[in-house]
Every structure is written in C-alpha cells, then in structure tokens.
C-alpha cells in the first residue's frame, strides 16, 4: 500500500499503518534470520540434505526397488546390478530396507522431540514465571530425572513396557524434557523482569495469556535451537536401542537394527555392505541435524551483529 | 565456604529421595511380582497368598517403599531374580572395570579436547580451527556402536594389531601391557563423544576469555603473546570447563552400556544389557540407583570444586 495516499488523521488508516509496520517488522526479522542462516554454508547444505532424506522417507514406496519385507532368494549376497547394496541374511533387499528405515529415524526424532518440547516448555514457563515453591518443586523433579543416566533409564522402561515404535516415541519424549524445561525457565526468568511483562500484569491479563502470548514468543529462539539438537539426540538413542535389539523390532527396518547383524564376526568382516550403509546414514542424518542446529543458533542469537 | 558445602549437600538430599521414589515406582511397573518368579507355580493359591502376605507384598504402597528404603540404607538392594545373589554383590564386582574405563575415557577425551579447543580459539578461521570444529561435529554425530564396529573392523580384523574385546586375553597370564591394549579401542570410542562435545566448549570459553579487558592490559604492558595466552587466558578459560565435566558422567554411563556390549567389557554396562535380556528387574533397578548415586555425587564434587578454583563465586 502506498503510504502517501493515506489520509493522516484517519484512525482506521493509522491502525492499518501500524499493523502493516508490524507485519513488515515481523517479516524483516524472519528475513534477517534467514539471511544469517544462509551464511552458514554447512547448515544450508545440511538443510538440503535433510530435505532430500525426508523426501526419500516420504516417497519410500516409489523409490525402494523391492518390498523391504520380501524375501528374494539370495542370502547375504553382495552388491549387484539387481541389489545395489546386496541382500541381508534373510535375503531382503538391503537398499529398500535402508530407504524404509529413514521413516523410523525421522518419525522417532520429530515425534519424541515434539512431546518433550511441549512438556519442557510448559513446565519451564510455569517454573520460571511462578517462582517460589512451584519453581523449587519443578526444578527438583528435573534434578531427579537428570540424575539417572538417560540411556539406562530408557532401557529399563522399554524392557518393561515393550518397544513398539509408538512406545519408543512416547518414552523418549516423556523422559527427555528436562533440558528444555531448564532452558525455557532460564529465559523466562530474565524476560519476566522486562517492562512489557509488568505492563501486561498491570493491564490485568490472565496468566495463561501472559505466558503463552507475551512470553512464549520471546523464548521461541532457544526452544527451536534446543529442539533441533534434541532431534539429533533422539535419532541416536533410537539407533542405539535398535542396535541393542531393544528398539524397533525386525522385520521393521531401522538403521540401528540393520547394524545389529554386524555383531556377528562373519558379517562384520566379510559382508560390510550389510552394516556400513546404515551406519553412514545415521552419521549423515545426525550430522545434518546438528549443523542445522548450529546454523539456527548463530542466526537466532541476538548478540551476534550483522 | 563450609556453609555453602553444607547447603549444597542439603539440597542434594531431596533429590536423593526423589531418585529412590522414581526408582521404586519403576520397579513396580515391572510385570509379575517377585513371588511369581521365585515360588513354585504348583503351589496352591492360598499358600501363594500367605507367602505374599509374609513378604509384605499386600502392604500399602508407602509401607513397601519404606521397607525397601530401610533395606537400601543397610546396603541391601535385594536379590537378583535370576541368580538369587545379592544385587549389591553382583554390581560391586562389575563396577571397577566400568569406572576404570570411564575415567580413562574422560581423561583421554579432555587431553584431546583442551589443546585442540584452545588452538582453534587462538587461530580462529584457520585450517586447524576448521579441522577441529569439523572433527567435533563428527565426534558428536557418529553413533558409538558404529564407531566401535568400525574400529574393530580396521584394527582387530584387518590389521590385527588390537584385541576386539574383553579386558584380558583369555587363557593368557594377565599383564599390564595386555590389559592396556584391551583398553585402547573402548576408550577411543567413549573419548570421541566427550572430545567432540568439549572441543567446541573449550573453544568458545577461550574466545570469550581472550576478549576480556585484563588480557588487553597484559598485552599493553608488553607481555609476550605466549605468556598472555598460557598464563593469563588459559587458567580462566578452563574454569567453566570444570563445571561441565560433572555433566559428562551420565553421558559416560550411557556410552558405557553400548561400548561394553560391543567390546564384551566385564562392567555394569554389559550387566545392564544381560539383566534386560533375562528380565532381572531387581538388578536393573540396583544398577540405575547406583548410577544415579554416582551422578549425584559427582555433581556435588563438581560444584564444590568450582567454588575452590573460582573465588569470584558468591555464596548466597
């Protein structure tokens, strides 16, 4: 809209102007973050790579040359024109399984982090804003959860409740919110001292409104960064659990359980095509997510100039 | 100072209780009561019921917890559901190898991370900096089991220079050299993750210190750059690193579970996996409890150490 055409005294137009200015301000913040992110070359390459992996996972049925569960007849055969990555010990096509396994890793990564982010954010907001006894109790609970070595606690719970994909996502999400709670609490502690929050309290806004509409948007940056690194962590934990035979169960393919076979010396020495590609995929995916997290952190850091 | 330490210990007590409560809750999630496993299934139901009553399994939850807690303070973690040995004996037998492995990995990881982190901070955007940062990302992104399998493949199977598992060569007379060789691969696996995390931490801590005013003063009075870096910057940059060493202990335990499994290391990580396989829940919860105690204790030590090395800390 052309500003010069506006009648300066019209109240409505003034409102439009303000809202447009806000819109522009929002847009420029997003643009600024994007511009900074694009400067982090490794993060950009990683983002492209991760999009590719996600597309492969999404279109797995069209891309996989074989049914990942179908037995083809050749047991543990090496790479060939029919099977680019050979076949596994049950004679299923390794490439097809590798492609389908991407679904598991991404689902666990995103699903678990979504759950833990919601829990951690809400508890962190409450803890930081309420302060006093509520804060002490929530933080002591965080301390208790953090005292247990993560993987060990997860292993025990998984062995008790069983290890379906849904269970894995739930367990990883429910046991992993502590870091997020601490980060959100820390940010809230400094934000609640700001004048605009005091103004909202003076205006008589309800606490949930202040928490979710006024404080939350200003804590989103650290939440986003922490969640990104959380995805990398969740993918690693799922892979470790599946590798140990306690995560995603065969016949469902996961990169972790594809490496389980390599615990046998014959597979390890003479059939590297069975375990190397799955390991490489984990490394690439986790590396990509970590680089994106690093890029986001740089781009969202208010302290960095430019 | 003393009051700070006492206050710090007082804060740890409710956490300790929380740990035991969570632990007890999880044991009770486990399917089947211990009686079902330990007692002859051909027993008539009335006799079974009488046994449960005698063992206190029909008591309300909080009484069961209290009994369990009292036993705990006497060092009684219950009995293994599989071997019927006291859990505390099984664990203490296995604790030594794990702690030895974890400590070696921690020291080795820091020996890599501190010099590399400092070098990349001093020479920002140099080749060393890029290599160190890239290596750090690689270190945190490679799953320990994949790295472990890769190392076994290269060094044990292809080159044949290092043993692929265990703590000693089976059948051979145990010597220091033999044990040391067995340490190499598992320690590398565990240290990689630690070094990966710490390189970046040391780097940013050092960069922050290098920007401080007192370093400008040191340079202004004409000190050599090496003295400025080694004497003035390094000491202060290392202080925050002490605080995060304590945070590595839970990570080391988690790493030990997978690493010990791959390298057949006779520690509590391997015990964890075998207990899960045999559904030995009492041993499992004993393991978790001991691990949580060690974590709590190391956090306490770290906090106290921090106040000793950094006198600027205020004791409110």
XYZ file of C-alpha atoms in Angstrom:
622
model
C 0.000 0.000 0.000
C 1.299 3.427 -0.898
C 1.692 5.485 2.256
C 1.329 8.863 0.570
C -2.253 8.062 -0.443
C -3.374 7.738 3.158
C -5.230 10.455 4.997
C -3.019 11.060 8.025
C -5.810 11.812 10.505
C -7.956 8.790 9.834
C -7.939 6.479 12.811
C -8.579 3.419 10.671
C -5.736 4.205 8.374
C -3.460 4.738 11.318
C -4.352 1.255 12.543
C -3.639 -0.166 9.130
C -0.321 1.608 9.114
C 0.624 0.180 12.480
C -0.406 -3.312 11.579
C 1.462 -3.029 8.329
C 4.508 -1.771 10.108
C 4.300 -4.739 12.459
C 3.922 -7.093 9.578
C 6.935 -5.597 7.945
C 8.892 -5.812 11.158
C 7.991 -9.471 11.570
C 8.890 -10.183 8.005
C 12.217 -8.470 8.358
C 13.034 -10.481 11.481
C 12.333 -13.728 9.656
C 14.263 -12.402 6.670
C 17.163 -11.414 8.868
C 17.280 -14.860 10.488
C 17.075 -16.484 7.091
C 19.828 -14.280 5.715
C 22.090 -15.143 8.646
C 21.232 -18.834 8.340
C 22.113 -18.811 4.644
C 25.593 -17.567 5.534
C 26.283 -20.781 7.431
C 27.144 -22.864 4.382
C 27.333 -26.205 6.138
C 23.919 -25.594 7.656
C 22.457 -24.802 4.240
C 23.987 -27.908 2.671
C 22.692 -29.917 5.648
C 19.197 -28.475 5.279
C 19.145 -29.510 1.621
C 20.444 -32.950 2.568
C 17.838 -33.379 5.282
C 15.050 -32.343 2.917
C 16.311 -34.999 0.485
C 16.354 -37.665 3.206
C 12.828 -36.633 4.256
C 11.609 -36.850 0.657
C 13.162 -40.302 0.325
C 11.391 -41.357 3.520
C 8.099 -39.870 2.349
C 8.207 -41.479 -1.091
C 9.816 -44.729 0.081
C 7.203 -46.952 -1.635
C 8.011 -45.338 -5.008
C 11.771 -45.225 -4.568
C 12.522 -48.585 -2.990
C 13.307 -51.132 -5.725
C 11.841 -54.018 -3.680
C 9.364 -54.639 -0.899
C 11.504 -54.245 2.272
C 9.935 -57.363 3.778
C 10.053 -59.543 0.661
C 12.422 -62.482 0.623
C 14.303 -62.509 -2.678
C 16.194 -65.779 -2.544
C 19.817 -64.638 -2.249
C 21.055 -64.765 1.357
C 23.622 -62.158 2.337
C 24.581 -61.605 -1.296
C 26.999 -58.822 -2.176
C 26.122 -55.705 -4.180
C 25.000 -56.478 -7.713
C 23.003 -54.926 -10.546
C 19.755 -56.324 -9.083
C 20.563 -55.377 -5.479
C 22.721 -52.259 -5.317
C 23.538 -52.807 -1.662
C 23.205 -56.571 -1.633
C 20.748 -58.570 0.449
C 20.620 -59.228 4.182
C 20.844 -62.559 5.976
C 17.118 -63.175 5.456
C 17.632 -62.301 1.758
C 15.722 -58.996 1.807
C 16.947 -56.170 -0.403
C 19.283 -54.015 1.720
C 18.744 -50.783 -0.226
C 14.968 -50.987 0.138
C 15.327 -51.568 3.859
C 17.737 -48.647 4.126
C 15.171 -46.388 2.425
C 12.273 -47.515 4.601
C 14.395 -47.204 7.747
C 14.679 -43.456 7.130
C 10.988 -43.260 8.084
C 11.651 -44.772 11.507
C 14.523 -42.428 12.362
C 12.700 -39.293 11.278
C 9.451 -40.293 12.995
C 11.239 -41.008 16.280
C 13.326 -37.851 16.030
C 10.452 -35.494 15.310
C 7.816 -37.299 17.408
C 9.889 -37.618 20.564
C 11.112 -34.034 20.360
C 7.583 -32.720 19.804
C 6.430 -34.401 23.024
C 9.451 -33.392 25.090
C 9.346 -29.817 23.784
C 5.708 -29.359 24.769
C 6.240 -30.786 28.270
C 9.540 -28.977 28.788
C 8.213 -25.655 27.528
C 5.074 -25.698 29.661
C 6.899 -26.755 32.824
C 9.716 -24.292 32.128
C 7.251 -21.428 31.594
C 5.389 -22.228 34.807
C 8.555 -22.762 36.807
C 10.227 -19.570 35.671
C 7.135 -17.372 35.876
C 5.686 -18.656 39.149
C 8.991 -18.826 41.015
C 8.992 -19.683 44.710
C 7.863 -23.140 45.821
C 6.426 -24.143 42.447
C 9.790 -23.392 40.857
C 11.689 -25.326 43.525
C 9.471 -28.393 43.180
C 9.641 -28.468 39.376
C 13.394 -27.949 39.349
C 13.959 -30.690 41.939
C 11.936 -33.055 39.728
C 14.182 -32.053 36.829
C 17.223 -32.805 39.001
C 15.846 -36.238 39.863
C 15.307 -37.132 36.204
C 18.722 -35.783 35.276
C 20.446 -37.917 37.915
C 19.636 -41.092 36.033
C 21.911 -41.872 33.116
C 19.479 -41.409 30.302
C 20.013 -44.479 28.203
C 19.919 -46.769 31.246
C 16.564 -45.449 32.407
C 15.156 -45.629 28.882
C 16.417 -49.215 28.530
C 14.632 -50.299 31.710
C 11.348 -48.617 30.782
C 11.494 -50.025 27.245
C 12.125 -53.518 28.584
C 9.087 -53.187 30.851
C 6.515 -51.617 28.522
C 7.730 -53.121 25.239
C 9.348 -51.471 22.272
C 6.837 -50.665 19.565
C 7.548 -47.546 17.512
C 4.817 -45.616 19.351
C 6.204 -46.687 22.720
C 9.695 -45.597 21.719
C 8.482 -42.157 20.696
C 6.470 -41.802 23.905
C 9.280 -42.991 26.187
C 11.938 -40.810 24.550
C 9.556 -37.855 24.675
C 8.445 -38.381 28.269
C 11.954 -38.912 29.655
C 13.738 -36.178 27.736
C 12.010 -32.906 28.617
C 14.338 -31.825 31.421
C 16.868 -29.931 29.320
C 14.110 -27.979 27.586
C 12.460 -27.121 30.917
C 15.725 -25.707 32.248
C 16.383 -23.620 29.159
C 12.859 -22.183 28.993
C 12.892 -21.443 32.724
C 16.192 -19.590 32.404
C 14.873 -17.420 29.573
C 11.594 -16.709 31.363
C 13.453 -15.595 34.488
C 15.107 -12.765 32.568
C 12.100 -11.893 30.379
C 9.641 -11.549 33.261
C 11.703 -8.639 34.587
C 11.042 -6.660 31.404
C 8.649 -3.726 31.449
C 6.247 -5.060 28.866
C 5.528 -8.114 31.022
C 4.944 -5.894 34.029
C 2.622 -3.810 31.855
C 0.611 -6.903 30.873
C 0.252 -7.818 34.530
C -0.861 -4.248 35.333
C -3.401 -4.445 32.497
C -4.887 -7.460 34.242
C -4.263 -10.039 31.530
C -4.736 -13.631 32.624
C -1.618 -15.588 33.495
C -2.011 -18.101 30.630
C -2.372 -15.175 28.207
C 0.793 -13.537 29.517
C 2.671 -16.858 29.453
C 1.664 -18.037 26.002
C 1.010 -14.805 24.086
C 3.564 -12.457 25.584
C 6.431 -14.517 27.000
C 6.460 -17.635 24.828
C 7.159 -15.830 21.506
C 10.299 -14.386 23.057
C 11.591 -17.783 24.201
C 10.999 -19.453 20.843
C 14.587 -18.992 19.645
C 16.266 -21.089 22.363
C 13.407 -23.608 22.163
C 13.921 -24.043 18.440
C 17.683 -24.483 18.783
C 17.391 -26.938 21.654
C 14.680 -28.920 19.841
C 16.885 -29.245 16.763
C 19.738 -30.732 18.759
C 17.134 -32.879 20.530
C 16.140 -34.434 17.197
C 19.751 -35.459 16.581
C 19.913 -36.960 20.050
C 16.624 -38.857 19.690
C 17.741 -40.353 16.375
C 20.975 -41.526 18.024
C 19.178 -43.047 21.021
C 16.684 -44.880 18.803
C 19.553 -46.229 16.718
C 21.407 -47.384 19.841
C 18.293 -49.068 21.272
C 17.517 -50.779 17.990
C 21.147 -51.841 17.654
C 20.977 -53.458 21.093
C 17.821 -55.284 19.991
C 15.594 -53.278 22.329
C 14.257 -50.683 19.947
C 12.438 -51.111 16.658
C 11.933 -54.836 16.170
C 12.545 -56.742 12.939
C 11.041 -57.241 10.410
C 10.564 -53.436 10.542
C 13.819 -51.940 9.308
C 15.634 -49.277 11.293
C 19.182 -48.084 10.694
C 20.039 -49.199 14.196
C 18.751 -52.739 13.880
C 20.391 -53.110 10.464
C 23.692 -52.789 12.321
C 22.764 -55.479 14.836
C 23.799 -58.169 12.377
C 27.328 -56.748 12.390
C 27.778 -58.037 15.929
C 28.497 -61.392 14.318
C 32.120 -61.621 13.226
C 31.350 -63.096 9.804
C 29.048 -60.228 8.881
C 31.483 -57.684 10.288
C 34.431 -58.997 8.277
C 33.023 -60.356 5.069
C 29.696 -58.564 4.476
C 30.376 -54.868 5.121
C 27.517 -53.882 2.756
C 25.130 -55.081 5.446
C 26.225 -52.639 8.117
C 28.303 -49.795 6.654
C 25.487 -48.043 4.682
C 23.121 -47.978 7.681
C 25.852 -46.542 9.901
C 26.762 -43.944 7.297
C 23.099 -42.906 7.016
C 22.874 -42.378 10.789
C 26.059 -40.296 10.762
C 24.907 -38.193 7.791
C 21.434 -37.563 9.208
C 22.630 -36.721 12.705
C 25.450 -34.574 11.316
C 22.969 -32.682 9.121
C 20.603 -32.039 12.037
C 23.496 -30.876 14.229
C 24.766 -28.469 11.549
C 21.256 -27.070 11.104
C 21.054 -26.585 14.866
C 24.373 -24.769 14.808
C 23.231 -22.557 11.933
C 19.966 -21.769 13.716
C 21.814 -20.900 16.895
C 24.048 -18.442 15.053
C 21.127 -16.989 13.102
C 18.846 -16.571 16.117
C 21.494 -15.251 18.506
C 20.512 -11.658 19.320
C 24.043 -10.924 20.486
C 25.669 -11.540 17.118
C 25.822 -8.417 14.984
C 25.022 -8.207 11.232
C 32.622 -21.838 52.166
C 31.769 -24.580 54.628
C 28.201 -23.322 54.890
C 27.988 -23.413 51.095
C 29.103 -27.049 51.026
C 26.622 -27.960 53.766
C 23.820 -26.134 51.959
C 24.746 -27.899 48.725
C 24.537 -31.270 50.478
C 21.164 -30.364 51.999
C 19.819 -29.591 48.511
C 21.037 -32.995 47.328
C 19.018 -34.867 49.949
C 15.510 -34.320 48.476
C 16.907 -35.207 45.062
C 18.287 -38.407 46.533
C 14.838 -39.262 47.905
C 13.276 -38.387 44.565
C 15.681 -40.767 42.870
C 14.716 -43.616 45.199
C 10.980 -42.909 44.726
C 11.237 -42.857 40.931
C 13.340 -45.992 41.083
C 10.802 -47.771 43.277
C 7.896 -46.687 41.059
C 9.595 -48.164 38.013
C 10.330 -51.470 39.765
C 6.631 -51.680 40.496
C 5.790 -51.102 36.845
C 7.541 -54.352 36.019
C 5.156 -57.167 35.162
C 4.711 -60.024 37.621
C 5.538 -59.929 41.306
C 8.793 -61.415 42.567
C 6.755 -64.193 44.155
C 5.522 -65.401 40.778
C 9.104 -65.860 39.705
C 10.673 -67.215 42.870
C 7.998 -69.588 44.062
C 6.950 -72.946 42.730
C 3.999 -72.313 40.384
C 2.357 -75.573 41.504
C 1.698 -74.111 44.937
C -1.993 -73.729 45.803
C -3.275 -70.122 45.566
C -3.878 -69.884 49.329
C -0.253 -70.745 50.073
C 0.858 -68.200 47.476
C -1.323 -65.587 49.113
C 0.139 -66.417 52.510
C 3.638 -66.034 51.079
C 2.770 -62.642 49.613
C 1.374 -61.569 52.963
C 4.520 -62.772 54.739
C 6.769 -60.908 52.278
C 4.769 -57.710 52.749
C 3.578 -57.596 49.143
C -0.005 -56.884 50.206
C 1.020 -53.861 52.259
C 0.085 -50.383 51.050
C 2.482 -48.783 48.607
C 4.127 -46.363 51.033
C 4.894 -49.109 53.556
C 6.501 -51.215 50.857
C 8.561 -48.201 49.829
C 9.601 -47.559 53.428
C 10.702 -51.160 53.940
C 12.618 -51.047 50.695
C 14.264 -47.748 51.684
C 15.321 -49.074 55.100
C 16.914 -52.059 53.391
C 18.604 -49.733 50.962
C 20.289 -47.793 53.743
C 21.695 -51.045 55.055
C 23.228 -51.671 51.648
C 20.613 -54.247 50.718
C 19.443 -53.793 47.138
C 17.513 -57.025 47.076
C 18.325 -60.256 45.277
C 18.760 -60.984 41.617
C 15.666 -62.584 40.138
C 17.911 -64.842 38.064
C 20.945 -65.883 40.123
C 19.450 -65.090 43.574
C 22.739 -63.445 44.574
C 22.555 -60.143 46.430
C 22.328 -57.356 43.847
C 24.909 -55.271 45.675
C 27.498 -58.070 45.283
C 26.798 -58.511 41.574
C 27.159 -54.786 40.943
C 30.241 -54.152 43.072
C 32.001 -56.951 41.209
C 31.345 -55.141 37.924
C 31.772 -51.540 38.989
C 35.596 -51.473 38.907
C 36.105 -52.184 35.189
C 33.427 -49.636 34.243
C 34.817 -46.845 36.396
C 38.324 -47.542 35.091
C 37.044 -47.370 31.529
C 35.027 -44.206 32.151
C 37.880 -42.391 33.883
C 40.401 -43.292 31.173
C 37.970 -42.091 28.526
C 37.271 -38.859 30.391
C 40.971 -38.062 30.793
C 41.832 -39.056 27.235
C 38.890 -37.070 25.848
C 39.915 -33.955 27.748
C 43.555 -34.373 26.695
C 42.365 -34.149 23.094
C 39.696 -31.506 23.575
C 41.536 -28.903 25.649
C 44.603 -28.348 23.406
C 42.520 -28.553 20.215
C 39.868 -26.207 21.563
C 42.477 -23.656 22.637
C 44.365 -23.880 19.349
C 41.217 -23.319 17.338
C 40.266 -20.365 19.554
C 43.668 -18.706 19.164
C 43.789 -19.334 15.431
C 40.168 -18.652 14.544
C 39.183 -19.469 10.967
C 42.493 -21.224 10.332
C 42.825 -24.721 8.903
C 43.289 -26.095 12.429
C 40.108 -24.362 13.537
C 38.073 -25.827 10.687
C 39.530 -29.302 11.208
C 38.894 -29.186 14.954
C 35.336 -27.898 14.539
C 34.590 -30.425 11.804
C 36.082 -33.193 13.919
C 33.999 -32.066 16.879
C 30.784 -32.278 14.856
C 31.814 -35.689 13.584
C 32.591 -36.824 17.126
C 29.128 -35.989 18.437
C 27.328 -37.290 15.362
C 28.852 -40.744 14.999
C 26.971 -43.400 16.974
C 29.325 -45.142 19.402
C 28.324 -48.593 18.208
C 29.115 -47.733 14.593
C 32.479 -46.264 15.573
C 33.189 -49.302 17.748
C 32.348 -51.748 14.968
C 34.423 -49.706 12.502
C 37.433 -49.724 14.828
C 37.135 -53.477 15.403
C 36.875 -53.974 11.652
C 40.027 -51.945 10.940
C 42.301 -52.562 13.931
C 41.289 -56.049 15.045
C 40.133 -57.811 11.917
C 42.046 -56.168 9.057
C 45.262 -55.052 10.750
C 45.139 -57.474 13.661
C 47.005 -55.110 15.989
C 44.455 -54.644 18.771
C 42.151 -57.053 20.602
C 38.466 -56.826 19.725
C 37.014 -57.409 23.149
C 37.345 -58.350 26.797
C 39.674 -56.905 29.394
C 42.395 -59.563 29.201
C 43.382 -62.181 26.682
C 41.503 -65.299 27.708
C 43.819 -68.048 28.932
C 46.909 -65.866 28.874
C 48.592 -64.650 32.012
C 47.307 -61.151 32.675
C 49.960 -58.462 32.303
C 49.751 -54.688 32.368
C 50.580 -54.432 28.668
C 47.910 -56.927 27.724
C 45.238 -55.045 29.689
C 46.397 -51.709 28.299
C 45.963 -52.998 24.747
C 42.418 -54.070 25.588
C 41.660 -50.570 26.827
C 42.629 -48.797 23.605
C 39.553 -49.297 21.398
C 36.785 -48.884 24.001
C 38.495 -45.806 25.398
C 38.746 -44.276 21.906
C 35.023 -44.886 21.348
C 33.983 -43.264 24.624
C 36.516 -40.447 24.393
C 35.392 -39.475 20.881
C 31.973 -38.352 22.073
C 33.485 -36.468 25.018
C 36.150 -34.745 22.935
C 33.546 -33.828 20.311
C 31.421 -32.034 22.857
C 34.292 -30.435 24.739
C 36.322 -29.044 21.809
C 33.588 -26.568 20.987
C 33.042 -25.761 24.627
C 36.740 -25.044 25.261
C 36.899 -23.029 22.052
C 34.025 -20.708 22.937
C 35.182 -20.372 26.534
C 38.663 -19.416 25.330
C 37.325 -16.929 22.762
C 35.261 -15.274 25.469
C 38.270 -15.042 27.789
C 40.503 -13.658 25.033
C 38.132 -10.697 24.712
C 38.438 -9.730 28.381
C 39.912 -6.422 29.466
C 42.628 -7.917 31.644
C 44.135 -9.622 28.623
C 44.290 -6.305 26.809
C 46.082 -4.949 29.862
C 48.507 -7.870 29.835
C 49.299 -7.230 26.167
C 49.503 -3.486 26.732
C 52.188 -3.892 29.342
C 54.243 -5.702 26.740
C 53.936 -9.353 27.693
C 54.669 -11.918 25.033
C 51.596 -13.416 23.352
C 52.547 -16.924 24.528
C 52.604 -15.761 28.147
C 49.335 -13.884 27.730
C 47.666 -16.992 26.341
C 49.241 -19.655 28.528
C 49.386 -17.856 31.844
C 46.557 -15.335 31.775
C 43.900 -16.641 29.418
C 44.189 -20.398 29.819
C 43.641 -20.524 33.570
C 40.485 -18.506 33.383
C 39.159 -20.227 30.298
C 39.469 -23.625 31.965
C 37.290 -22.706 34.950
C 33.915 -23.176 33.217
C 35.186 -26.443 31.764
C 35.437 -27.931 35.251
C 31.710 -27.360 35.757
C 30.761 -29.331 32.698
C 32.980 -32.329 33.441
C 30.417 -33.413 36.036
C 27.717 -33.277 33.371
C 29.633 -35.869 31.363
C 29.180 -38.640 33.919
C 25.599 -39.603 32.879
C 26.713 -39.496 29.264
C 29.651 -41.769 30.068
C 27.337 -44.294 31.709
C 25.086 -44.304 28.666
C 28.113 -44.678 26.403
C 29.442 -47.467 28.590
C 26.278 -49.533 28.087
C 26.755 -49.695 24.327
C 30.554 -49.743 24.330
C 30.802 -52.547 26.881
C 28.310 -54.579 24.888
C 30.372 -54.272 21.704
C 33.731 -54.918 23.355
C 32.475 -57.574 25.816
C 33.785 -55.398 28.637
C 33.016 -57.029 32.004
C 31.408 -53.936 33.531
C 27.999 -52.698 34.572
C 27.045 -51.663 31.031
C 27.200 -55.248 29.874
C 25.437 -56.304 33.081
C 22.628 -53.864 32.221
C 22.052 -55.483 28.846
C 22.225 -59.034 30.170
C 19.812 -58.132 33.007
C 17.370 -56.701 30.484
C 17.610 -59.831 28.376
C 16.895 -62.043 31.400
C 14.265 -59.593 32.782
C 16.182 -59.287 36.045
C 14.410 -56.152 37.272
C 15.908 -56.001 40.759
C 19.438 -55.986 39.345
C 18.393 -53.407 36.767
C 16.986 -51.040 39.335
C 20.032 -51.557 41.539
C 22.170 -50.567 38.562
C 20.112 -47.460 37.887
C 20.179 -46.488 41.522
C 23.965 -46.872 41.841
C 24.456 -44.933 38.598
C 22.182 -42.138 39.832
C 24.059 -42.003 43.145
C 27.369 -41.694 41.312
C 25.929 -38.925 39.127
C 24.597 -37.031 42.153
C 27.893 -37.426 43.964
C 29.947 -36.236 41.002
C 27.684 -33.190 40.600
C 28.277 -32.378 44.244
C 32.054 -32.693 43.837
C 31.977 -30.533 40.694
C 30.061 -27.775 42.434
C 32.460 -27.765 45.344
C 35.497 -27.888 43.045
C 34.113 -24.925 41.147
C 33.957 -22.763 44.232
C 37.553 -23.684 45.064
C 39.006 -22.794 41.664
C 36.906 -19.678 41.161
C 36.948 -17.404 44.200
C 34.614 -14.967 42.429
C 31.677 -17.274 43.147
C 29.481 -15.752 45.798
C 27.929 -17.934 48.451
C 24.456 -16.568 48.864
